[in-house]
Short mmCIF file of N, CA and C in Angstrom, two decimals:
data_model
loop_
_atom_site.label_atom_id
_atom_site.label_comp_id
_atom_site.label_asym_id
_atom_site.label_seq_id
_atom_site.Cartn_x
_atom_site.Cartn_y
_atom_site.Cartn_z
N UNK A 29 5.69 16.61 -28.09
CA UNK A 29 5.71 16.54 -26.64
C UNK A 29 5.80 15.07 -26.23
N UNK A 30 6.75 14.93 -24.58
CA UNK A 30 6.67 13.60 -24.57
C UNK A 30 5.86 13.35 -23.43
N UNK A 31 5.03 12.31 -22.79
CA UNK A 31 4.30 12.05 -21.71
C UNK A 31 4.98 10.99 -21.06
N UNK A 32 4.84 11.48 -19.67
CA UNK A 32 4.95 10.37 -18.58
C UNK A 32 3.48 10.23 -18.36
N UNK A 33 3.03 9.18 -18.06
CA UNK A 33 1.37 9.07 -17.75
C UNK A 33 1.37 8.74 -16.01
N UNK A 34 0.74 9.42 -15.51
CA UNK A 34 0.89 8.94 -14.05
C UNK A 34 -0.92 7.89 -13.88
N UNK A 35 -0.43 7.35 -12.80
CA UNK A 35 -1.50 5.94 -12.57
C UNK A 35 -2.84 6.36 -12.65
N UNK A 36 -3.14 7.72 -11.58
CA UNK A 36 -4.51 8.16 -12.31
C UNK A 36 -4.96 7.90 -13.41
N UNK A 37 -4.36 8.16 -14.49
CA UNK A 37 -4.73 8.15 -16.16
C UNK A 37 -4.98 6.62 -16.08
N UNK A 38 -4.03 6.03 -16.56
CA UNK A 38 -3.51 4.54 -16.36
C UNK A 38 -4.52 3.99 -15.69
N UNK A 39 -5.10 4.40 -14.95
CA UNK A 39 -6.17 3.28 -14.38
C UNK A 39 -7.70 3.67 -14.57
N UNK A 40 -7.70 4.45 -14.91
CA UNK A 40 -8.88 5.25 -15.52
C UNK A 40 -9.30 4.68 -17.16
N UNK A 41 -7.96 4.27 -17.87
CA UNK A 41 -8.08 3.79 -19.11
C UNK A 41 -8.29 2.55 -19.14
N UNK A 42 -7.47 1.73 -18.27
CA UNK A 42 -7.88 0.41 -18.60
C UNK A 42 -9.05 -0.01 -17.88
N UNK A 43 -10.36 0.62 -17.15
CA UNK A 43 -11.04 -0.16 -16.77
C UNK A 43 -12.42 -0.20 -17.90
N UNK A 44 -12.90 -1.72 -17.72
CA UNK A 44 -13.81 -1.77 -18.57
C UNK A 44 -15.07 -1.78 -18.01
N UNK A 45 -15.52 -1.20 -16.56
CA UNK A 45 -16.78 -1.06 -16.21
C UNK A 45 -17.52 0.21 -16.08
N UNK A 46 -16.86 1.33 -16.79
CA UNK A 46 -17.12 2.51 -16.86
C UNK A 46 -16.98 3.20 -17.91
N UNK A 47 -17.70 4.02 -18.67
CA UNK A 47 -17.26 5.04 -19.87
C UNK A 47 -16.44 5.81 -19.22
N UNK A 48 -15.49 6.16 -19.59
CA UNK A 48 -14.28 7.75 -19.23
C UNK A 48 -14.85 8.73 -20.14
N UNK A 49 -15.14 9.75 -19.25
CA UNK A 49 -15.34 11.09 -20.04
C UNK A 49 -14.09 11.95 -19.82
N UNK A 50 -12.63 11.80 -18.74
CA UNK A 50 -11.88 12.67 -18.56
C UNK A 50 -10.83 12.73 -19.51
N UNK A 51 -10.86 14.44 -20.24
CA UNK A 51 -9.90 14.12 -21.04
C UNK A 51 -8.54 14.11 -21.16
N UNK A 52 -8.10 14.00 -19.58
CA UNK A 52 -6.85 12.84 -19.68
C UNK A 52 -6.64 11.97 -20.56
N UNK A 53 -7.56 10.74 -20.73
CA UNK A 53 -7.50 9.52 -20.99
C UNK A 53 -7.92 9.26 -22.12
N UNK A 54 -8.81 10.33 -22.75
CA UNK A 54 -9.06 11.20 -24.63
C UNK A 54 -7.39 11.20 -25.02
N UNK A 55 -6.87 11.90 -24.35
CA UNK A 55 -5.48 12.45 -24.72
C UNK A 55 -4.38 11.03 -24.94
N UNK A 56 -4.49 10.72 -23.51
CA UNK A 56 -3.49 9.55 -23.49
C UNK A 56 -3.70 8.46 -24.98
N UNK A 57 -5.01 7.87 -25.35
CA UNK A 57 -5.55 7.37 -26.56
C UNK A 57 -5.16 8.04 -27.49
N UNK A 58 -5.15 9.17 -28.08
CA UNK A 58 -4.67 9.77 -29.11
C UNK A 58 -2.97 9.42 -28.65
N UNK A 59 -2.25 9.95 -28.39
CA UNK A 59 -1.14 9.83 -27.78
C UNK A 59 -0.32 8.49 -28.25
N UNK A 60 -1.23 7.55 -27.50
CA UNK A 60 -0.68 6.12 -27.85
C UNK A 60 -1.15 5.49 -29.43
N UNK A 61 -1.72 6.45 -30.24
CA UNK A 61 -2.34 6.15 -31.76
C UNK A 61 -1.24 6.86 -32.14
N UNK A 62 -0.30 7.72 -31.88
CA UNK A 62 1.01 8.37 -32.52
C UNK A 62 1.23 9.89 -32.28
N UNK A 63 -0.01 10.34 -31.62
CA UNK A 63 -0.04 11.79 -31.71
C UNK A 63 1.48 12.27 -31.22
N UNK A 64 1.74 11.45 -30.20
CA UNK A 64 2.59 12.05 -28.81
C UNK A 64 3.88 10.75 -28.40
N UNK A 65 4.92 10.83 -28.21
CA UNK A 65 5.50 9.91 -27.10
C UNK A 65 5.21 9.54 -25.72
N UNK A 66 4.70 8.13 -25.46
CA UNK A 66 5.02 7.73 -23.95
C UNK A 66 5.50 6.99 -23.71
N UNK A 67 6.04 7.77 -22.79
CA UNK A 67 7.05 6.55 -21.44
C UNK A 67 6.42 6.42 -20.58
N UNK A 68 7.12 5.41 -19.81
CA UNK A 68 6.71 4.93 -18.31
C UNK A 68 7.85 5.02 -17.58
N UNK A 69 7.41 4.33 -16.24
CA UNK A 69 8.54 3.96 -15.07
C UNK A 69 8.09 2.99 -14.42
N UNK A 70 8.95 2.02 -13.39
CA UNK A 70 8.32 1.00 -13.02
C UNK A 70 7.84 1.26 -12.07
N UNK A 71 7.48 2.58 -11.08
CA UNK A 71 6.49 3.12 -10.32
C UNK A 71 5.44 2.83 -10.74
N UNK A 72 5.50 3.15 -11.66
CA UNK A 72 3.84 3.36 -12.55
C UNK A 72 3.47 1.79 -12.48
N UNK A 73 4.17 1.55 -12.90
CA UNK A 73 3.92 -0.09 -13.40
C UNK A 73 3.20 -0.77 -12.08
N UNK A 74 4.19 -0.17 -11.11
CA UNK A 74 4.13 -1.46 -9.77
C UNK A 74 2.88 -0.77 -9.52
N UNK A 75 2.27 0.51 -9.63
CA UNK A 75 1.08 0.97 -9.10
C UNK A 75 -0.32 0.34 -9.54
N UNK A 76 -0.01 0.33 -10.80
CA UNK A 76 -1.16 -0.57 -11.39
C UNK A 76 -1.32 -1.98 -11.46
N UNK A 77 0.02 -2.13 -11.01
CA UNK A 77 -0.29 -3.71 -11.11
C UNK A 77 -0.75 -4.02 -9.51
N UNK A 78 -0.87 -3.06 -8.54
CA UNK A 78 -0.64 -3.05 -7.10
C UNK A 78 -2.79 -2.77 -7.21
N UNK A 79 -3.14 -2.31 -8.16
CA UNK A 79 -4.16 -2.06 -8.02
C UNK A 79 -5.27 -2.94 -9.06
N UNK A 80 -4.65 -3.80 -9.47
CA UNK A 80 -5.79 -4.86 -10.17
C UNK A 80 -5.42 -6.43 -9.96
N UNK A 81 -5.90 -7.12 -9.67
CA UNK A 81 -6.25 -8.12 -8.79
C UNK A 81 -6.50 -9.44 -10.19
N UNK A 82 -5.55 -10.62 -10.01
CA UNK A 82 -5.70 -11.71 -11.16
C UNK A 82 -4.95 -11.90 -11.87
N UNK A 83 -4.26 -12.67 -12.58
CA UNK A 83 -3.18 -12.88 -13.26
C UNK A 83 -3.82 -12.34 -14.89
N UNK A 84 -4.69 -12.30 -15.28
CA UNK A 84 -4.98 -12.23 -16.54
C UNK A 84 -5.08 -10.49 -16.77
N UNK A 85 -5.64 -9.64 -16.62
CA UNK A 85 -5.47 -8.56 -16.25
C UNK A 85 -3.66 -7.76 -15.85
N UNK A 86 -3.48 -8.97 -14.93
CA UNK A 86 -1.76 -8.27 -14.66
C UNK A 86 -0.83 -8.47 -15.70
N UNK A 87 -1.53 -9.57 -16.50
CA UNK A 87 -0.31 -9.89 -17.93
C UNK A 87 -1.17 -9.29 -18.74
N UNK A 88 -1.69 -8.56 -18.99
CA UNK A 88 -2.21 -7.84 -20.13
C UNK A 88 -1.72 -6.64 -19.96
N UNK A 89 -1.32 -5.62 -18.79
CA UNK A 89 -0.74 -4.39 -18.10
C UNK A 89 0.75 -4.66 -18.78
N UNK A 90 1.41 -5.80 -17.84
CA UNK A 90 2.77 -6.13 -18.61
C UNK A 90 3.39 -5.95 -20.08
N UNK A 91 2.15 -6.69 -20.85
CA UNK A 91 2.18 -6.77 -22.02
C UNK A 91 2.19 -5.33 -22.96
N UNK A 92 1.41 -4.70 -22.58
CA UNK A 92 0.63 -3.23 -23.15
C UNK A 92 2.42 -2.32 -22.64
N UNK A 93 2.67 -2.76 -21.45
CA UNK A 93 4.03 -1.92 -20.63
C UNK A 93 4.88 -1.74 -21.61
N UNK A 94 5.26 -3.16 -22.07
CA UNK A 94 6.49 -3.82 -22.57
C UNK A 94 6.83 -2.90 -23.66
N UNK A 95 5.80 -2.66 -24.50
CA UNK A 95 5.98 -1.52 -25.68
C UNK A 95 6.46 0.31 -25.39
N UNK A 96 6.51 0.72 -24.27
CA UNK A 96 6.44 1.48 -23.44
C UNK A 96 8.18 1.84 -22.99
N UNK A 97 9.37 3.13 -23.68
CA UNK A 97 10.18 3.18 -23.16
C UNK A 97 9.59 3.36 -21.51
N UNK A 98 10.64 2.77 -20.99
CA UNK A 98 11.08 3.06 -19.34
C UNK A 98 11.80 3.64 -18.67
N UNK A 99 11.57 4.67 -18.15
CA UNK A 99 12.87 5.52 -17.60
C UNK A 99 12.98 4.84 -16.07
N UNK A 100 14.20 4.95 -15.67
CA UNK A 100 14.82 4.36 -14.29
C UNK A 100 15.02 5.89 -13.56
N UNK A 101 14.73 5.70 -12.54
CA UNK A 101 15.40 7.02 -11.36
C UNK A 101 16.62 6.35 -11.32
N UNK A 102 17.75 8.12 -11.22
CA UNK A 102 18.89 7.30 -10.82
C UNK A 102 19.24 7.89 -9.63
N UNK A 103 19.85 7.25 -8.60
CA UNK A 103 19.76 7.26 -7.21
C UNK A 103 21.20 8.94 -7.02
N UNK A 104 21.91 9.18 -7.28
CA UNK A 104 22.35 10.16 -7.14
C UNK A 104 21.27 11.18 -7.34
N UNK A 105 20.98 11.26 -8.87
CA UNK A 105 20.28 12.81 -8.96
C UNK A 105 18.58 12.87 -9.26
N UNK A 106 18.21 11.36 -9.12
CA UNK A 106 16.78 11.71 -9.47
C UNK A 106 16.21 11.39 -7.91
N UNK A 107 16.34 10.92 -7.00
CA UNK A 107 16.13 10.41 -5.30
C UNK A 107 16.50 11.59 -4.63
N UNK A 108 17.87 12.12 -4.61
CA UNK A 108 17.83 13.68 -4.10
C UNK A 108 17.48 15.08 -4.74
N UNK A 109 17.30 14.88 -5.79
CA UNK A 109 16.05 16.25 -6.28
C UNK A 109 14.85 15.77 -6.07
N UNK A 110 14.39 14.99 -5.64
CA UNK A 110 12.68 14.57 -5.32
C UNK A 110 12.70 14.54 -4.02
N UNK A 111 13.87 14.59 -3.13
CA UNK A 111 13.74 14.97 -2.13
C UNK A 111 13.83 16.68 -1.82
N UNK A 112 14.35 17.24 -2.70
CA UNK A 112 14.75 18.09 -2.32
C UNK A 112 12.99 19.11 -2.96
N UNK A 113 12.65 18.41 -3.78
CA UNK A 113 11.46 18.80 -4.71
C UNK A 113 10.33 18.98 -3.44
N UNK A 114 10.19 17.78 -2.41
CA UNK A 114 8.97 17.39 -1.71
C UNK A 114 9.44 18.56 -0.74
N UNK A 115 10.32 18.51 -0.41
CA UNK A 115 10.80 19.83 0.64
C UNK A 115 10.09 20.66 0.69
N UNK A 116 11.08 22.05 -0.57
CA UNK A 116 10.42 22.98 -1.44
C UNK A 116 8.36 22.84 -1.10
N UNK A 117 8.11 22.00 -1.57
CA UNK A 117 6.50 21.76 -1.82
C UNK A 117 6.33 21.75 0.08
N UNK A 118 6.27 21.21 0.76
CA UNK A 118 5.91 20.85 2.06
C UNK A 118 6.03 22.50 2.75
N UNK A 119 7.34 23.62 2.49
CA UNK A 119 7.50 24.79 2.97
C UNK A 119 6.73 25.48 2.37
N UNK A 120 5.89 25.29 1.34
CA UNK A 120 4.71 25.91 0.15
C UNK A 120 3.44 25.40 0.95
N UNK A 121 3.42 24.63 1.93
CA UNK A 121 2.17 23.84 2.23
C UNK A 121 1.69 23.09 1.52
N UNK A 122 2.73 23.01 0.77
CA UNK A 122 1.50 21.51 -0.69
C UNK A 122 2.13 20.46 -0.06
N UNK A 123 0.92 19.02 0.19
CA UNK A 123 1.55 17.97 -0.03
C UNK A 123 1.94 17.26 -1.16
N UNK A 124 3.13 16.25 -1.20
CA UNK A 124 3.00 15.76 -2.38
C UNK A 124 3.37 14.60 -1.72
N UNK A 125 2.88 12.96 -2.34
CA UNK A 125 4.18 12.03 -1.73
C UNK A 125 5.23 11.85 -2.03
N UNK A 126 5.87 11.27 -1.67
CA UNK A 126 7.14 10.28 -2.17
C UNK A 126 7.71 9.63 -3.42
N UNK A 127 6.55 9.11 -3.55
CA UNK A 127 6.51 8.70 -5.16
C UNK A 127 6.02 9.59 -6.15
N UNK A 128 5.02 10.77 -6.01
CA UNK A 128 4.63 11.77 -6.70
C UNK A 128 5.50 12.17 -7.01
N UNK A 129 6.65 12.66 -5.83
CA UNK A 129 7.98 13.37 -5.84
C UNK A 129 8.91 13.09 -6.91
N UNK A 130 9.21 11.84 -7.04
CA UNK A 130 10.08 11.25 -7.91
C UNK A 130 9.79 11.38 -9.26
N UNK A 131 8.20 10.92 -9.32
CA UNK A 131 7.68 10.66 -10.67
C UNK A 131 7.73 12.55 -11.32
N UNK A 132 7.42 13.56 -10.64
CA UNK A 132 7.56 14.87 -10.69
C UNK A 132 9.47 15.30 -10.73
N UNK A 133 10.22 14.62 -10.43
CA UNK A 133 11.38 15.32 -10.76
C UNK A 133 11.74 14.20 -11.94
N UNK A 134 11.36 13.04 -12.23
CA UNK A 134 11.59 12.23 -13.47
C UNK A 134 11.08 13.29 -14.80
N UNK A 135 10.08 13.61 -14.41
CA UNK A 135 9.58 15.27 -15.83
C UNK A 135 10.48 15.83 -15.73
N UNK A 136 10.86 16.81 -14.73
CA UNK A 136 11.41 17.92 -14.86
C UNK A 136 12.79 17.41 -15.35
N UNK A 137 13.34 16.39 -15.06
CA UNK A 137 14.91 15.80 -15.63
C UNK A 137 15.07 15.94 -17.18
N UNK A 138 13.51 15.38 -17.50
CA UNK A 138 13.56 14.18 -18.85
C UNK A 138 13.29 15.39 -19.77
N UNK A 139 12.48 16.29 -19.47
CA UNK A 139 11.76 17.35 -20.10
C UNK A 139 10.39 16.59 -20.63
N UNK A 140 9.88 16.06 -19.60
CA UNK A 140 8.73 15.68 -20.15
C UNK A 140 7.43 16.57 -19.71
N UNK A 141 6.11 16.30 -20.13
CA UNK A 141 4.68 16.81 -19.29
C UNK A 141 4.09 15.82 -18.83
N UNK A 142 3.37 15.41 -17.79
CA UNK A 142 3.02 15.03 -16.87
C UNK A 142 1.38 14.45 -17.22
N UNK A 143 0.79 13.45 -17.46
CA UNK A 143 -0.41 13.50 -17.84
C UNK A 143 -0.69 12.69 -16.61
N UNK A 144 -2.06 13.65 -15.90
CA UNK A 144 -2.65 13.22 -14.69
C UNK A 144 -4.43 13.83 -14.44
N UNK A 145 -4.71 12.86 -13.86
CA UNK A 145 -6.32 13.41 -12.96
C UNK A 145 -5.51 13.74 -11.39
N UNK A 146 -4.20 14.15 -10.97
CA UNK A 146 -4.02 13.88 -9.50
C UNK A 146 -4.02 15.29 -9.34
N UNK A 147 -4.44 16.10 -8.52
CA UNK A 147 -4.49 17.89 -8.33
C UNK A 147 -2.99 18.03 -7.70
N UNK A 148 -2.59 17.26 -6.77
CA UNK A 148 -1.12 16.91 -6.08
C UNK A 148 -0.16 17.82 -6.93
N UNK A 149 -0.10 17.10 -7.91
CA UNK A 149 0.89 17.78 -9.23
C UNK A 149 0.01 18.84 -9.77
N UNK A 150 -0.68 19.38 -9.83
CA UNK A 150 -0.87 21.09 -10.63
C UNK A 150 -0.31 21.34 -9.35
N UNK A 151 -0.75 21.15 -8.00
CA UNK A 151 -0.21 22.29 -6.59
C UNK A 151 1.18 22.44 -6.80
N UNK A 152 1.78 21.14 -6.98
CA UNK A 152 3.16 21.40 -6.94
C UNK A 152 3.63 21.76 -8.15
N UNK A 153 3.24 21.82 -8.99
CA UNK A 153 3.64 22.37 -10.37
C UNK A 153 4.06 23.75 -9.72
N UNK A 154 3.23 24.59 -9.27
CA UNK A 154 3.56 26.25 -8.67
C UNK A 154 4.24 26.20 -8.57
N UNK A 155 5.63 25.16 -7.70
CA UNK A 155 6.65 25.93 -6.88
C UNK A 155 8.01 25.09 -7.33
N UNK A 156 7.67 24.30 -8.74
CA UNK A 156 8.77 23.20 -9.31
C UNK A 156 8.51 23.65 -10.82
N UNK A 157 10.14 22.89 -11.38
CA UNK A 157 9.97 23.44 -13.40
C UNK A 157 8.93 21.88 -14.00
N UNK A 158 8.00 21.52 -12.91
CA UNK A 158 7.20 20.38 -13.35
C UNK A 158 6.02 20.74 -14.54
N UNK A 159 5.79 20.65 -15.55
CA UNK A 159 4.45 20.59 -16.80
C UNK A 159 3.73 19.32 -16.34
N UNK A 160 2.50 20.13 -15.83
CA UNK A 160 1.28 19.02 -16.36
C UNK A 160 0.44 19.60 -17.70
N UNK A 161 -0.22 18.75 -18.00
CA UNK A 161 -0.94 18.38 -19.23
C UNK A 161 -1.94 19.06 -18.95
N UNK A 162 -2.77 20.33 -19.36
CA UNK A 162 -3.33 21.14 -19.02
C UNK A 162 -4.67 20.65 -19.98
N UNK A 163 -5.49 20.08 -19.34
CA UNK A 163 -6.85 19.58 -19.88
C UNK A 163 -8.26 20.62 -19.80
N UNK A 164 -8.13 21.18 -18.74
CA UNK A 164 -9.71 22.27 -18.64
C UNK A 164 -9.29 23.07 -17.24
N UNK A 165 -9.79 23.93 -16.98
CA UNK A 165 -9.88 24.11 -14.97
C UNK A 165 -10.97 23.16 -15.20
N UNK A 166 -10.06 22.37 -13.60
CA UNK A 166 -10.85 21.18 -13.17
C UNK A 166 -11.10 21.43 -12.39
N UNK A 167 -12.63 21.13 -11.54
CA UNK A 167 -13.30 21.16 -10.49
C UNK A 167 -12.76 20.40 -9.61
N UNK A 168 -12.77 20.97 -8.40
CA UNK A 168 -12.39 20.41 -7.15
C UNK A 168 -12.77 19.12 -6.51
N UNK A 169 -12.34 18.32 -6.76
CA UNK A 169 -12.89 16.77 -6.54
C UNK A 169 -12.88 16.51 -4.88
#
């Protein structure tokens, strides 16, 4: 199986002022020891780097990235199926954003699963060919 990791995970792993018990971020660790393939995108990237503060920290993200294939949206068919994706979801009553959207039709393109703490994506999983990474029923946060 291959993983896209969405920022939830991603930021859940790299912080060092907390133990992680979610096993997202169990998974993602095994994963990145060989279990599994991951990619990224520079969504992801810009998210985390949008959310930690300092140059030393932001070149260590970079660094860790760099090893990391990257998939690109491509503006014909990955921008209008994520539009067309958020639609679908919005006439379902799920929200999703914009960037969820994308990062959710970047799976369904690539044939990837989705590794997340975000509930966003299981809702919209219902009504799209999106796989998330099915960790436990999770309690309602």
């Amino acid at each position: 199986m291959t993983l896209l990791v969405d920022t939830s995970v991603w930021s859940l792993a790299l912080r060092h002022d907390a133990e992680v018990t979610e096993p997202e971020v169990h998974h993602l660790k095994d994963a990145l020891l060989g279990s599994e393939i991951v990619v990224t995108t520079g969504l992801v990237l810009q998210e985390l780097l949008q959310g930690f503060s300092g140059a030393k920290p932001s070149a260590q993200i970079i660094e860790r990235f760099a090893a990391l294939p990257l998939l690109q949206p491509d503006r014909d068919d990955d921008h209008i199926r994520a539009a067309s994706l958020r639609n679908t979801c919005r006439q379902a009553c799920v929200q999703i954003g914009t960037i969820d959207a994308l990062l959710a039709e970047l799976c369904i393109r690539h044939d990837l699963t989705l590794l997340t703490t975000d509930q966003d994506f299981t809702h919209a999983a219902k009504h799209c060919a999106l796989r998330v990474w099915p960790a436990r029923a999770r309690a309602k946060r």
